[in-house]
Amino acid sequence: MDEIKEAFIEESGELFENISAVLIKAEENGTLSNGEINDLFRYIHTLKGGAGSIGFDKFAKITHMFETFMDLLREEKLSLTSEIIDFLIDNSDRLQTIFKGDIWEAYSVRAGVDIITNIRSIDGAFGYVNSYTSKVV
C-alpha cells in the first residue's frame, strides 16, 4: 500500500473514533448540538474526500450520501429526533464496515444497501435519497 493510502487509513481511524465519541455522547444526552452536527458533517466530509482521492470510490459514494444527510440536519431541513440519532449510531458502524471492505477491496454491498434503506426510512429524507441512490448502488 502506498504512503498516501496508509496515511488516509490511519487518519480515518481517528475520524471514526471522533464520530463514535460524538454519537456516544448523543446517545447519553438524547440530542446533538449544532456544533456536534457540524463536527459529524466535517468528519464525514473528510472521509469522503480522502476516500475519493485514493480510489475508494464505492465508499466515497456512500459517504457522500451520508454527508448530504448530515447537511440536511445542518440546514434544519430535517428535525433531529431520537430516530435520527439511532440511525446515525447504527449506520456509522455500517459506514466503517464499508470502509474496511474498500481497504481489502471487498466492498460490503449489504452494509451499503442497509444505509440506503435506513436513510429512506427517515421522514423528509426519502425524496432526496431516492433520486441519489440510483447513482450509488
JSON list of N, CA and C in Angstrom, two decimals, residues 66-137:
[
{"chain": "A", "resi": 66, "resn": "PHE", "atom": "N", "xyz": [-24.24, 9.97, 2.94]},
{"chain": "A", "resi": 66, "resn": "PHE", "atom": "CA", "xyz": [-24.30, 10.17, 4.38]},
{"chain": "A", "resi": 66, "resn": "PHE", "atom": "C", "xyz": [-24.00, 11.63, 4.71]},
{"chain": "A", "resi": 67, "resn": "GLU", "atom": "N", "xyz": [-23.02, 12.20, 4.03]},
{"chain": "A", "resi": 67, "resn": "GLU", "atom": "CA", "xyz": [-22.66, 13.61, 4.22]},
{"chain": "A", "resi": 67, "resn": "GLU", "atom": "C", "xyz": [-23.84, 14.51, 3.87]},
{"chain": "A", "resi": 68, "resn": "THR", "atom": "N", "xyz": [-24.52, 14.21, 2.79]},
{"chain": "A", "resi": 68, "resn": "THR", "atom": "CA", "xyz": [-25.66, 15.02, 2.37]},
{"chain": "A", "resi": 68, "resn": "THR", "atom": "C", "xyz": [-26.80, 14.90, 3.40]},
{"chain": "A", "resi": 69, "resn": "PHE", "atom": "N", "xyz": [-26.97, 13.72, 3.95]},
{"chain": "A", "resi": 69, "resn": "PHE", "atom": "CA", "xyz": [-27.96, 13.54, 5.02]},
{"chain": "A", "resi": 69, "resn": "PHE", "atom": "C", "xyz": [-27.60, 14.45, 6.19]},
{"chain": "A", "resi": 70, "resn": "MET", "atom": "N", "xyz": [-26.33, 14.49, 6.57]},
{"chain": "A", "resi": 70, "resn": "MET", "atom": "CA", "xyz": [-25.89, 15.36, 7.66]},
{"chain": "A", "resi": 70, "resn": "MET", "atom": "C", "xyz": [-26.12, 16.82, 7.31]},
{"chain": "A", "resi": 71, "resn": "ASP", "atom": "N", "xyz": [-25.95, 17.16, 6.05]},
{"chain": "A", "resi": 71, "resn": "ASP", "atom": "CA", "xyz": [-26.18, 18.54, 5.61]},
{"chain": "A", "resi": 71, "resn": "ASP", "atom": "C", "xyz": [-27.66, 18.92, 5.76]},
{"chain": "A", "resi": 72, "resn": "LEU", "atom": "N", "xyz": [-28.56, 17.96, 5.53]},
{"chain": "A", "resi": 72, "resn": "LEU", "atom": "CA", "xyz": [-29.98, 18.22, 5.74]},
{"chain": "A", "resi": 72, "resn": "LEU", "atom": "C", "xyz": [-30.25, 18.56, 7.20]},
{"chain": "A", "resi": 73, "resn": "LEU", "atom": "N", "xyz": [-29.53, 17.91, 8.11]},
{"chain": "A", "resi": 73, "resn": "LEU", "atom": "CA", "xyz": [-29.65, 18.24, 9.54]},
{"chain": "A", "resi": 73, "resn": "LEU", "atom": "C", "xyz": [-29.06, 19.61, 9.83]},
{"chain": "A", "resi": 74, "resn": "ARG", "atom": "N", "xyz": [-27.88, 19.90, 9.25]},
{"chain": "A", "resi": 74, "resn": "ARG", "atom": "CA", "xyz": [-27.23, 21.19, 9.50]},
{"chain": "A", "resi": 74, "resn": "ARG", "atom": "C", "xyz": [-28.11, 22.35, 9.03]},
{"chain": "A", "resi": 75, "resn": "GLU", "atom": "N", "xyz": [-28.75, 22.16, 7.89]},
{"chain": "A", "resi": 75, "resn": "GLU", "atom": "CA", "xyz": [-29.60, 23.21, 7.32]},
{"chain": "A", "resi": 75, "resn": "GLU", "atom": "C", "xyz": [-31.01, 23.18, 7.90]},
{"chain": "A", "resi": 76, "resn": "GLU", "atom": "N", "xyz": [-31.24, 22.30, 8.85]},
{"chain": "A", "resi": 76, "resn": "GLU", "atom": "CA", "xyz": [-32.53, 22.14, 9.52]},
{"chain": "A", "resi": 76, "resn": "GLU", "atom": "C", "xyz": [-33.67, 21.80, 8.56]},
{"chain": "A", "resi": 77, "resn": "LYS", "atom": "N", "xyz": [-33.32, 21.10, 7.47]},
{"chain": "A", "resi": 77, "resn": "LYS", "atom": "CA", "xyz": [-34.34, 20.59, 6.57]},
{"chain": "A", "resi": 77, "resn": "LYS", "atom": "C", "xyz": [-34.93, 19.29, 7.13]},
{"chain": "A", "resi": 78, "resn": "LEU", "atom": "N", "xyz": [-34.19, 18.67, 8.04]},
{"chain": "A", "resi": 78, "resn": "LEU", "atom": "CA", "xyz": [-34.68, 17.54, 8.82]},
{"chain": "A", "resi": 78, "resn": "LEU", "atom": "C", "xyz": [-34.57, 17.93, 10.28]},
{"chain": "A", "resi": 79, "resn": "SER", "atom": "N", "xyz": [-35.55, 17.55, 11.06]},
{"chain": "A", "resi": 79, "resn": "SER", "atom": "CA", "xyz": [-35.50, 17.79, 12.50]},
{"chain": "A", "resi": 79, "resn": "SER", "atom": "C", "xyz": [-34.78, 16.65, 13.18]},
{"chain": "A", "resi": 80, "resn": "LEU", "atom": "N", "xyz": [-33.95, 16.98, 14.14]},
{"chain": "A", "resi": 80, "resn": "LEU", "atom": "CA", "xyz": [-33.24, 15.97, 14.90]},
{"chain": "A", "resi": 80, "resn": "LEU", "atom": "C", "xyz": [-34.22, 15.27, 15.83]},
{"chain": "A", "resi": 81, "resn": "THR", "atom": "N", "xyz": [-34.33, 13.97, 15.67]},
{"chain": "A", "resi": 81, "resn": "THR", "atom": "CA", "xyz": [-35.22, 13.15, 16.51]},
{"chain": "A", "resi": 81, "resn": "THR", "atom": "C", "xyz": [-34.42, 11.99, 17.09]},
{"chain": "A", "resi": 82, "resn": "SER", "atom": "N", "xyz": [-35.01, 11.28, 18.01]},
{"chain": "A", "resi": 82, "resn": "SER", "atom": "CA", "xyz": [-34.34, 10.09, 18.56]},
{"chain": "A", "resi": 82, "resn": "SER", "atom": "C", "xyz": [-34.14, 9.05, 17.46]},
{"chain": "A", "resi": 83, "resn": "GLU", "atom": "N", "xyz": [-35.07, 9.00, 16.50]},
{"chain": "A", "resi": 83, "resn": "GLU", "atom": "CA", "xyz": [-34.94, 8.08, 15.37]},
{"chain": "A", "resi": 83, "resn": "GLU", "atom": "C", "xyz": [-33.69, 8.41, 14.55]},
{"chain": "A", "resi": 84, "resn": "ILE", "atom": "N", "xyz": [-33.43, 9.68, 14.34]},
{"chain": "A", "resi": 84, "resn": "ILE", "atom": "CA", "xyz": [-32.25, 10.08, 13.57]},
{"chain": "A", "resi": 84, "resn": "ILE", "atom": "C", "xyz": [-30.97, 9.80, 14.36]},
{"chain": "A", "resi": 85, "resn": "ILE", "atom": "N", "xyz": [-30.99, 10.04, 15.65]},
{"chain": "A", "resi": 85, "resn": "ILE", "atom": "CA", "xyz": [-29.81, 9.72, 16.46]},
{"chain": "A", "resi": 85, "resn": "ILE", "atom": "C", "xyz": [-29.54, 8.22, 16.39]},
{"chain": "A", "resi": 86, "resn": "ASP", "atom": "N", "xyz": [-30.57, 7.40, 16.51]},
{"chain": "A", "resi": 86, "resn": "ASP", "atom": "CA", "xyz": [-30.41, 5.95, 16.39]},
{"chain": "A", "resi": 86, "resn": "ASP", "atom": "C", "xyz": [-29.86, 5.58, 15.00]},
{"chain": "A", "resi": 87, "resn": "PHE", "atom": "N", "xyz": [-30.40, 6.22, 13.97]},
{"chain": "A", "resi": 87, "resn": "PHE", "atom": "CA", "xyz": [-29.91, 6.00, 12.61]},
{"chain": "A", "resi": 87, "resn": "PHE", "atom": "C", "xyz": [-28.41, 6.29, 12.51]},
{"chain": "A", "resi": 88, "resn": "LEU", "atom": "N", "xyz": [-27.99, 7.43, 13.05]},
{"chain": "A", "resi": 88, "resn": "LEU", "atom": "CA", "xyz": [-26.58, 7.82, 12.97]},
{"chain": "A", "resi": 88, "resn": "LEU", "atom": "C", "xyz": [-25.69, 6.82, 13.70]},
{"chain": "A", "resi": 89, "resn": "ILE", "atom": "N", "xyz": [-26.12, 6.38, 14.86]},
{"chain": "A", "resi": 89, "resn": "ILE", "atom": "CA", "xyz": [-25.35, 5.41, 15.64]},
{"chain": "A", "resi": 89, "resn": "ILE", "atom": "C", "xyz": [-25.24, 4.09, 14.87]},
{"chain": "A", "resi": 90, "resn": "ASP", "atom": "N", "xyz": [-26.37, 3.56, 14.43]},
{"chain": "A", "resi": 90, "resn": "ASP", "atom": "CA", "xyz": [-26.38, 2.27, 13.74]},
{"chain": "A", "resi": 90, "resn": "ASP", "atom": "C", "xyz": [-25.59, 2.31, 12.43]},
{"chain": "A", "resi": 91, "resn": "ASN", "atom": "N", "xyz": [-25.75, 3.38, 11.68]},
{"chain": "A", "resi": 91, "resn": "ASN", "atom": "CA", "xyz": [-25.17, 3.41, 10.35]},
{"chain": "A", "resi": 91, "resn": "ASN", "atom": "C", "xyz": [-23.73, 3.90, 10.30]},
{"chain": "A", "resi": 92, "resn": "SER", "atom": "N", "xyz": [-23.26, 4.52, 11.36]},
{"chain": "A", "resi": 92, "resn": "SER", "atom": "CA", "xyz": [-21.83, 4.85, 11.39]},
{"chain": "A", "resi": 92, "resn": "SER", "atom": "C", "xyz": [-21.01, 3.56, 11.45]},
{"chain": "A", "resi": 93, "resn": "ASP", "atom": "N", "xyz": [-21.53, 2.54, 12.12]},
{"chain": "A", "resi": 93, "resn": "ASP", "atom": "CA", "xyz": [-20.86, 1.24, 12.14]},
{"chain": "A", "resi": 93, "resn": "ASP", "atom": "C", "xyz": [-20.86, 0.61, 10.74]},
{"chain": "A", "resi": 94, "resn": "ARG", "atom": "N", "xyz": [-21.97, 0.72, 10.04]},
{"chain": "A", "resi": 94, "resn": "ARG", "atom": "CA", "xyz": [-22.04, 0.19, 8.68]},
{"chain": "A", "resi": 94, "resn": "ARG", "atom": "C", "xyz": [-21.06, 0.94, 7.76]},
{"chain": "A", "resi": 95, "resn": "LEU", "atom": "N", "xyz": [-20.94, 2.23, 7.96]},
{"chain": "A", "resi": 95, "resn": "LEU", "atom": "CA", "xyz": [-20.01, 3.03, 7.17]},
{"chain": "A", "resi": 95, "resn": "LEU", "atom": "C", "xyz": [-18.58, 2.52, 7.39]},
{"chain": "A", "resi": 96, "resn": "GLN", "atom": "N", "xyz": [-18.25, 2.21, 8.61]},
{"chain": "A", "resi": 96, "resn": "GLN", "atom": "CA", "xyz": [-16.92, 1.69, 8.90]},
{"chain": "A", "resi": 96, "resn": "GLN", "atom": "C", "xyz": [-16.72, 0.31, 8.27]},
{"chain": "A", "resi": 97, "resn": "THR", "atom": "N", "xyz": [-17.76, -0.51, 8.22]},
{"chain": "A", "resi": 97, "resn": "THR", "atom": "CA", "xyz": [-17.69, -1.81, 7.56]},
{"chain": "A", "resi": 97, "resn": "THR", "atom": "C", "xyz": [-17.39, -1.65, 6.08]},
{"chain": "A", "resi": 98, "resn": "ILE", "atom": "N", "xyz": [-18.06, -0.69, 5.45]},
{"chain": "A", "resi": 98, "resn": "ILE", "atom": "CA", "xyz": [-17.82, -0.44, 4.03]},
{"chain": "A", "resi": 98, "resn": "ILE", "atom": "C", "xyz": [-16.38, 0.02, 3.83]},
{"chain": "A", "resi": 99, "resn": "PHE", "atom": "N", "xyz": [-15.90, 0.90, 4.69]},
{"chain": "A", "resi": 99, "resn": "PHE", "atom": "CA", "xyz": [-14.53, 1.39, 4.59]},
{"chain": "A", "resi": 99, "resn": "PHE", "atom": "C", "xyz": [-13.54, 0.23, 4.68]},
{"chain": "A", "resi": 100, "resn": "LYS", "atom": "N", "xyz": [-13.73, -0.62, 5.65]},
{"chain": "A", "resi": 100, "resn": "LYS", "atom": "CA", "xyz": [-12.83, -1.77, 5.80]},
{"chain": "A", "resi": 100, "resn": "LYS", "atom": "C", "xyz": [-12.89, -2.67, 4.58]},
{"chain": "A", "resi": 101, "resn": "GLY", "atom": "N", "xyz": [-14.07, -2.79, 3.99]},
{"chain": "A", "resi": 101, "resn": "GLY", "atom": "CA", "xyz": [-14.20, -3.57, 2.76]},
{"chain": "A", "resi": 101, "resn": "GLY", "atom": "C", "xyz": [-13.40, -2.97, 1.62]},
{"chain": "A", "resi": 102, "resn": "ASP", "atom": "N", "xyz": [-13.41, -1.63, 1.50]},
{"chain": "A", "resi": 102, "resn": "ASP", "atom": "CA", "xyz": [-12.63, -0.99, 0.44]},
{"chain": "A", "resi": 102, "resn": "ASP", "atom": "C", "xyz": [-11.14, -1.14, 0.67]},
{"chain": "A", "resi": 103, "resn": "ILE", "atom": "N", "xyz": [-10.70, -1.12, 1.92]},
{"chain": "A", "resi": 103, "resn": "ILE", "atom": "CA", "xyz": [-9.27, -1.32, 2.19]},
{"chain": "A", "resi": 103, "resn": "ILE", "atom": "C", "xyz": [-8.83, -2.65, 1.61]},
{"chain": "A", "resi": 104, "resn": "TRP", "atom": "N", "xyz": [-9.62, -3.67, 1.80]},
{"chain": "A", "resi": 104, "resn": "TRP", "atom": "CA", "xyz": [-9.26, -5.01, 1.34]},
{"chain": "A", "resi": 104, "resn": "TRP", "atom": "C", "xyz": [-9.90, -5.34, 0.00]},
{"chain": "A", "resi": 105, "resn": "GLU", "atom": "N", "xyz": [-10.44, -4.31, -0.66]},
{"chain": "A", "resi": 105, "resn": "GLU", "atom": "CA", "xyz": [-11.02, -4.44, -2.00]},
{"chain": "A", "resi": 105, "resn": "GLU", "atom": "C", "xyz": [-12.14, -5.48, -2.05]},
{"chain": "A", "resi": 106, "resn": "ALA", "atom": "N", "xyz": [-12.93, -5.53, -1.00]},
{"chain": "A", "resi": 106, "resn": "ALA", "atom": "CA", "xyz": [-14.06, -6.45, -0.94]},
{"chain": "A", "resi": 106, "resn": "ALA", "atom": "C", "xyz": [-15.26, -5.67, -0.43]},
{"chain": "A", "resi": 107, "resn": "TYR", "atom": "N", "xyz": [-15.80, -4.80, -1.28]},
{"chain": "A", "resi": 107, "resn": "TYR", "atom": "CA", "xyz": [-16.89, -3.89, -0.92]},
{"chain": "A", "resi": 107, "resn": "TYR", "atom": "C", "xyz": [-18.07, -4.63, -0.31]},
{"chain": "A", "resi": 108, "resn": "SER", "atom": "N", "xyz": [-18.54, -4.13, 0.82]},
{"chain": "A", "resi": 108, "resn": "SER", "atom": "CA", "xyz": [-19.66, -4.74, 1.51]},
{"chain": "A", "resi": 108, "resn": "SER", "atom": "C", "xyz": [-20.96, -4.15, 0.97]},
{"chain": "A", "resi": 109, "resn": "VAL", "atom": "N", "xyz": [-21.53, -4.80, -0.01]},
{"chain": "A", "resi": 109, "resn": "VAL", "atom": "CA", "xyz": [-22.77, -4.32, -0.62]},
{"chain": "A", "resi": 109, "resn": "VAL", "atom": "C", "xyz": [-23.90, -4.30, 0.40]},
{"chain": "A", "resi": 110, "resn": "ARG", "atom": "N", "xyz": [-23.98, -5.31, 1.24]},
{"chain": "A", "resi": 110, "resn": "ARG", "atom": "CA", "xyz": [-25.07, -5.39, 2.22]},
{"chain": "A", "resi": 110, "resn": "ARG", "atom": "C", "xyz": [-25.09, -4.16, 3.13]},
{"chain": "A", "resi": 111, "resn": "ALA", "atom": "N", "xyz": [-23.92, -3.74, 3.62]},
{"chain": "A", "resi": 111, "resn": "ALA", "atom": "CA", "xyz": [-23.86, -2.57, 4.51]},
{"chain": "A", "resi": 111, "resn": "ALA", "atom": "C", "xyz": [-24.31, -1.32, 3.76]},
{"chain": "A", "resi": 112, "resn": "GLY", "atom": "N", "xyz": [-23.93, -1.19, 2.50]},
{"chain": "A", "resi": 112, "resn": "GLY", "atom": "CA", "xyz": [-24.35, -0.04, 1.69]},
{"chain": "A", "resi": 112, "resn": "GLY", "atom": "C", "xyz": [-25.85, -0.02, 1.48]},
{"chain": "A", "resi": 113, "resn": "VAL", "atom": "N", "xyz": [-26.41, -1.17, 1.16]},
{"chain": "A", "resi": 113, "resn": "VAL", "atom": "CA", "xyz": [-27.86, -1.26, 0.97]},
{"chain": "A", "resi": 113, "resn": "VAL", "atom": "C", "xyz": [-28.59, -0.95, 2.27]},
{"chain": "A", "resi": 114, "resn": "ASP", "atom": "N", "xyz": [-28.05, -1.42, 3.40]},
{"chain": "A", "resi": 114, "resn": "ASP", "atom": "CA", "xyz": [-28.66, -1.13, 4.69]},
{"chain": "A", "resi": 114, "resn": "ASP", "atom": "C", "xyz": [-28.69, 0.37, 4.96]},
{"chain": "A", "resi": 115, "resn": "ILE", "atom": "N", "xyz": [-27.60, 1.06, 4.67]},
{"chain": "A", "resi": 115, "resn": "ILE", "atom": "CA", "xyz": [-27.56, 2.52, 4.89]},
{"chain": "A", "resi": 115, "resn": "ILE", "atom": "C", "xyz": [-28.61, 3.20, 4.02]},
{"chain": "A", "resi": 116, "resn": "ILE", "atom": "N", "xyz": [-28.66, 2.83, 2.75]},
{"chain": "A", "resi": 116, "resn": "ILE", "atom": "CA", "xyz": [-29.63, 3.44, 1.84]},
{"chain": "A", "resi": 116, "resn": "ILE", "atom": "C", "xyz": [-31.05, 3.18, 2.33]},
{"chain": "A", "resi": 117, "resn": "THR", "atom": "N", "xyz": [-31.35, 1.94, 2.71]},
{"chain": "A", "resi": 117, "resn": "THR", "atom": "CA", "xyz": [-32.68, 1.59, 3.20]},
{"chain": "A", "resi": 117, "resn": "THR", "atom": "C", "xyz": [-33.01, 2.39, 4.45]},
{"chain": "A", "resi": 118, "resn": "ASN", "atom": "N", "xyz": [-32.05, 2.52, 5.34]},
{"chain": "A", "resi": 118, "resn": "ASN", "atom": "CA", "xyz": [-32.30, 3.25, 6.59]},
{"chain": "A", "resi": 118, "resn": "ASN", "atom": "C", "xyz": [-32.50, 4.74, 6.35]},
{"chain": "A", "resi": 119, "resn": "ILE", "atom": "N", "xyz": [-31.76, 5.33, 5.44]},
{"chain": "A", "resi": 119, "resn": "ILE", "atom": "CA", "xyz": [-31.96, 6.75, 5.13]},
{"chain": "A", "resi": 119, "resn": "ILE", "atom": "C", "xyz": [-33.34, 6.94, 4.52]},
{"chain": "A", "resi": 120, "resn": "ARG", "atom": "N", "xyz": [-33.73, 6.04, 3.63]},
{"chain": "A", "resi": 120, "resn": "ARG", "atom": "CA", "xyz": [-35.05, 6.15, 3.01]},
{"chain": "A", "resi": 120, "resn": "ARG", "atom": "C", "xyz": [-36.17, 6.11, 4.04]},
{"chain": "A", "resi": 121, "resn": "SER", "atom": "N", "xyz": [-35.93, 5.46, 5.16]},
{"chain": "A", "resi": 121, "resn": "SER", "atom": "CA", "xyz": [-36.99, 5.34, 6.17]},
{"chain": "A", "resi": 121, "resn": "SER", "atom": "C", "xyz": [-37.14, 6.60, 7.02]},
{"chain": "A", "resi": 122, "resn": "ILE", "atom": "N", "xyz": [-36.22, 7.54, 6.92]},
{"chain": "A", "resi": 122, "resn": "ILE", "atom": "CA", "xyz": [-36.29, 8.77, 7.70]},
{"chain": "A", "resi": 122, "resn": "ILE", "atom": "C", "xyz": [-37.22, 9.75, 6.99]},
{"chain": "A", "resi": 123, "resn": "ASP", "atom": "N", "xyz": [-38.27, 10.18, 7.67]},
{"chain": "A", "resi": 123, "resn": "ASP", "atom": "CA", "xyz": [-39.20, 11.15, 7.08]},
{"chain": "A", "resi": 123, "resn": "ASP", "atom": "C", "xyz": [-38.45, 12.39, 6.63]},
{"chain": "A", "resi": 124, "resn": "GLY", "atom": "N", "xyz": [-38.72, 12.83, 5.42]},
{"chain": "A", "resi": 124, "resn": "GLY", "atom": "CA", "xyz": [-38.11, 14.05, 4.90]},
{"chain": "A", "resi": 124, "resn": "GLY", "atom": "C", "xyz": [-36.86, 13.80, 4.10]},
{"chain": "A", "resi": 125, "resn": "ALA", "atom": "N", "xyz": [-36.24, 12.64, 4.25]},
{"chain": "A", "resi": 125, "resn": "ALA", "atom": "CA", "xyz": [-35.02, 12.34, 3.52]},
{"chain": "A", "resi": 125, "resn": "ALA", "atom": "C", "xyz": [-35.31, 11.49, 2.29]},
{"chain": "A", "resi": 126, "resn": "PHE", "atom": "N", "xyz": [-36.48, 10.88, 2.23]},
{"chain": "A", "resi": 126, "resn": "PHE", "atom": "CA", "xyz": [-36.78, 9.92, 1.16]},
{"chain": "A", "resi": 126, "resn": "PHE", "atom": "C", "xyz": [-36.62, 10.51, -0.23]},
{"chain": "A", "resi": 127, "resn": "GLY", "atom": "N", "xyz": [-37.18, 11.67, -0.48]},
{"chain": "A", "resi": 127, "resn": "GLY", "atom": "CA", "xyz": [-37.13, 12.24, -1.82]},
{"chain": "A", "resi": 127, "resn": "GLY", "atom": "C", "xyz": [-35.72, 12.46, -2.32]},
{"chain": "A", "resi": 128, "resn": "TYR", "atom": "N", "xyz": [-34.89, 13.03, -1.47]},
{"chain": "A", "resi": 128, "resn": "TYR", "atom": "CA", "xyz": [-33.51, 13.27, -1.88]},
{"chain": "A", "resi": 128, "resn": "TYR", "atom": "C", "xyz": [-32.78, 11.95, -2.11]},
{"chain": "A", "resi": 129, "resn": "VAL", "atom": "N", "xyz": [-32.85, 11.07, -1.15]},
{"chain": "A", "resi": 129, "resn": "VAL", "atom": "CA", "xyz": [-32.09, 9.83, -1.23]},
{"chain": "A", "resi": 129, "resn": "VAL", "atom": "C", "xyz": [-32.58, 8.96, -2.37]},
{"chain": "A", "resi": 130, "resn": "ASN", "atom": "N", "xyz": [-33.87, 8.93, -2.59]},
{"chain": "A", "resi": 130, "resn": "ASN", "atom": "CA", "xyz": [-34.43, 8.12, -3.67]},
{"chain": "A", "resi": 130, "resn": "ASN", "atom": "C", "xyz": [-33.84, 8.53, -5.02]},
{"chain": "A", "resi": 131, "resn": "SER", "atom": "N", "xyz": [-33.67, 9.84, -5.24]},
{"chain": "A", "resi": 131, "resn": "SER", "atom": "CA", "xyz": [-33.11, 10.29, -6.52]},
{"chain": "A", "resi": 131, "resn": "SER", "atom": "C", "xyz": [-31.60, 10.05, -6.59]},
{"chain": "A", "resi": 132, "resn": "TYR", "atom": "N", "xyz": [-30.93, 10.05, -5.45]},
{"chain": "A", "resi": 132, "resn": "TYR", "atom": "CA", "xyz": [-29.49, 9.90, -5.44]},
{"chain": "A", "resi": 132, "resn": "TYR", "atom": "C", "xyz": [-29.04, 8.45, -5.49]},
{"chain": "A", "resi": 133, "resn": "THR", "atom": "N", "xyz": [-29.77, 7.53, -4.86]},
{"chain": "A", "resi": 133, "resn": "THR", "atom": "CA", "xyz": [-29.28, 6.17, -4.71]},
{"chain": "A", "resi": 133, "resn": "THR", "atom": "C", "xyz": [-29.17, 5.42, -6.02]},
{"chain": "A", "resi": 134, "resn": "SER", "atom": "N", "xyz": [-29.91, 5.79, -7.02]},
{"chain": "A", "resi": 134, "resn": "SER", "atom": "CA", "xyz": [-29.77, 5.10, -8.30]},
{"chain": "A", "resi": 134, "resn": "SER", "atom": "C", "xyz": [-28.36, 5.31, -8.87]},
{"chain": "A", "resi": 135, "resn": "LYS", "atom": "N", "xyz": [-27.67, 6.35, -8.44]},
{"chain": "A", "resi": 135, "resn": "LYS", "atom": "CA", "xyz": [-26.32, 6.63, -8.90]},
{"chain": "A", "resi": 135, "resn": "LYS", "atom": "C", "xyz": [-25.28, 5.90, -8.04]},
{"chain": "A", "resi": 136, "resn": "VAL", "atom": "N", "xyz": [-25.67, 5.47, -6.85]},
{"chain": "A", "resi": 136, "resn": "VAL", "atom": "CA", "xyz": [-24.71, 4.91, -5.90]},
{"chain": "A", "resi": 136, "resn": "VAL", "atom": "C", "xyz": [-24.58, 3.41, -6.04]},
{"chain": "A", "resi": 137, "resn": "VAL", "atom": "N", "xyz": [-25.70, 2.70, -6.01]},
{"chain": "A", "resi": 137, "resn": "VAL", "atom": "CA", "xyz": [-25.66, 1.24, -5.98]},
{"chain": "A", "resi": 137, "resn": "VAL", "atom": "C", "xyz": [-26.20, 0.70, -7.28]}
]
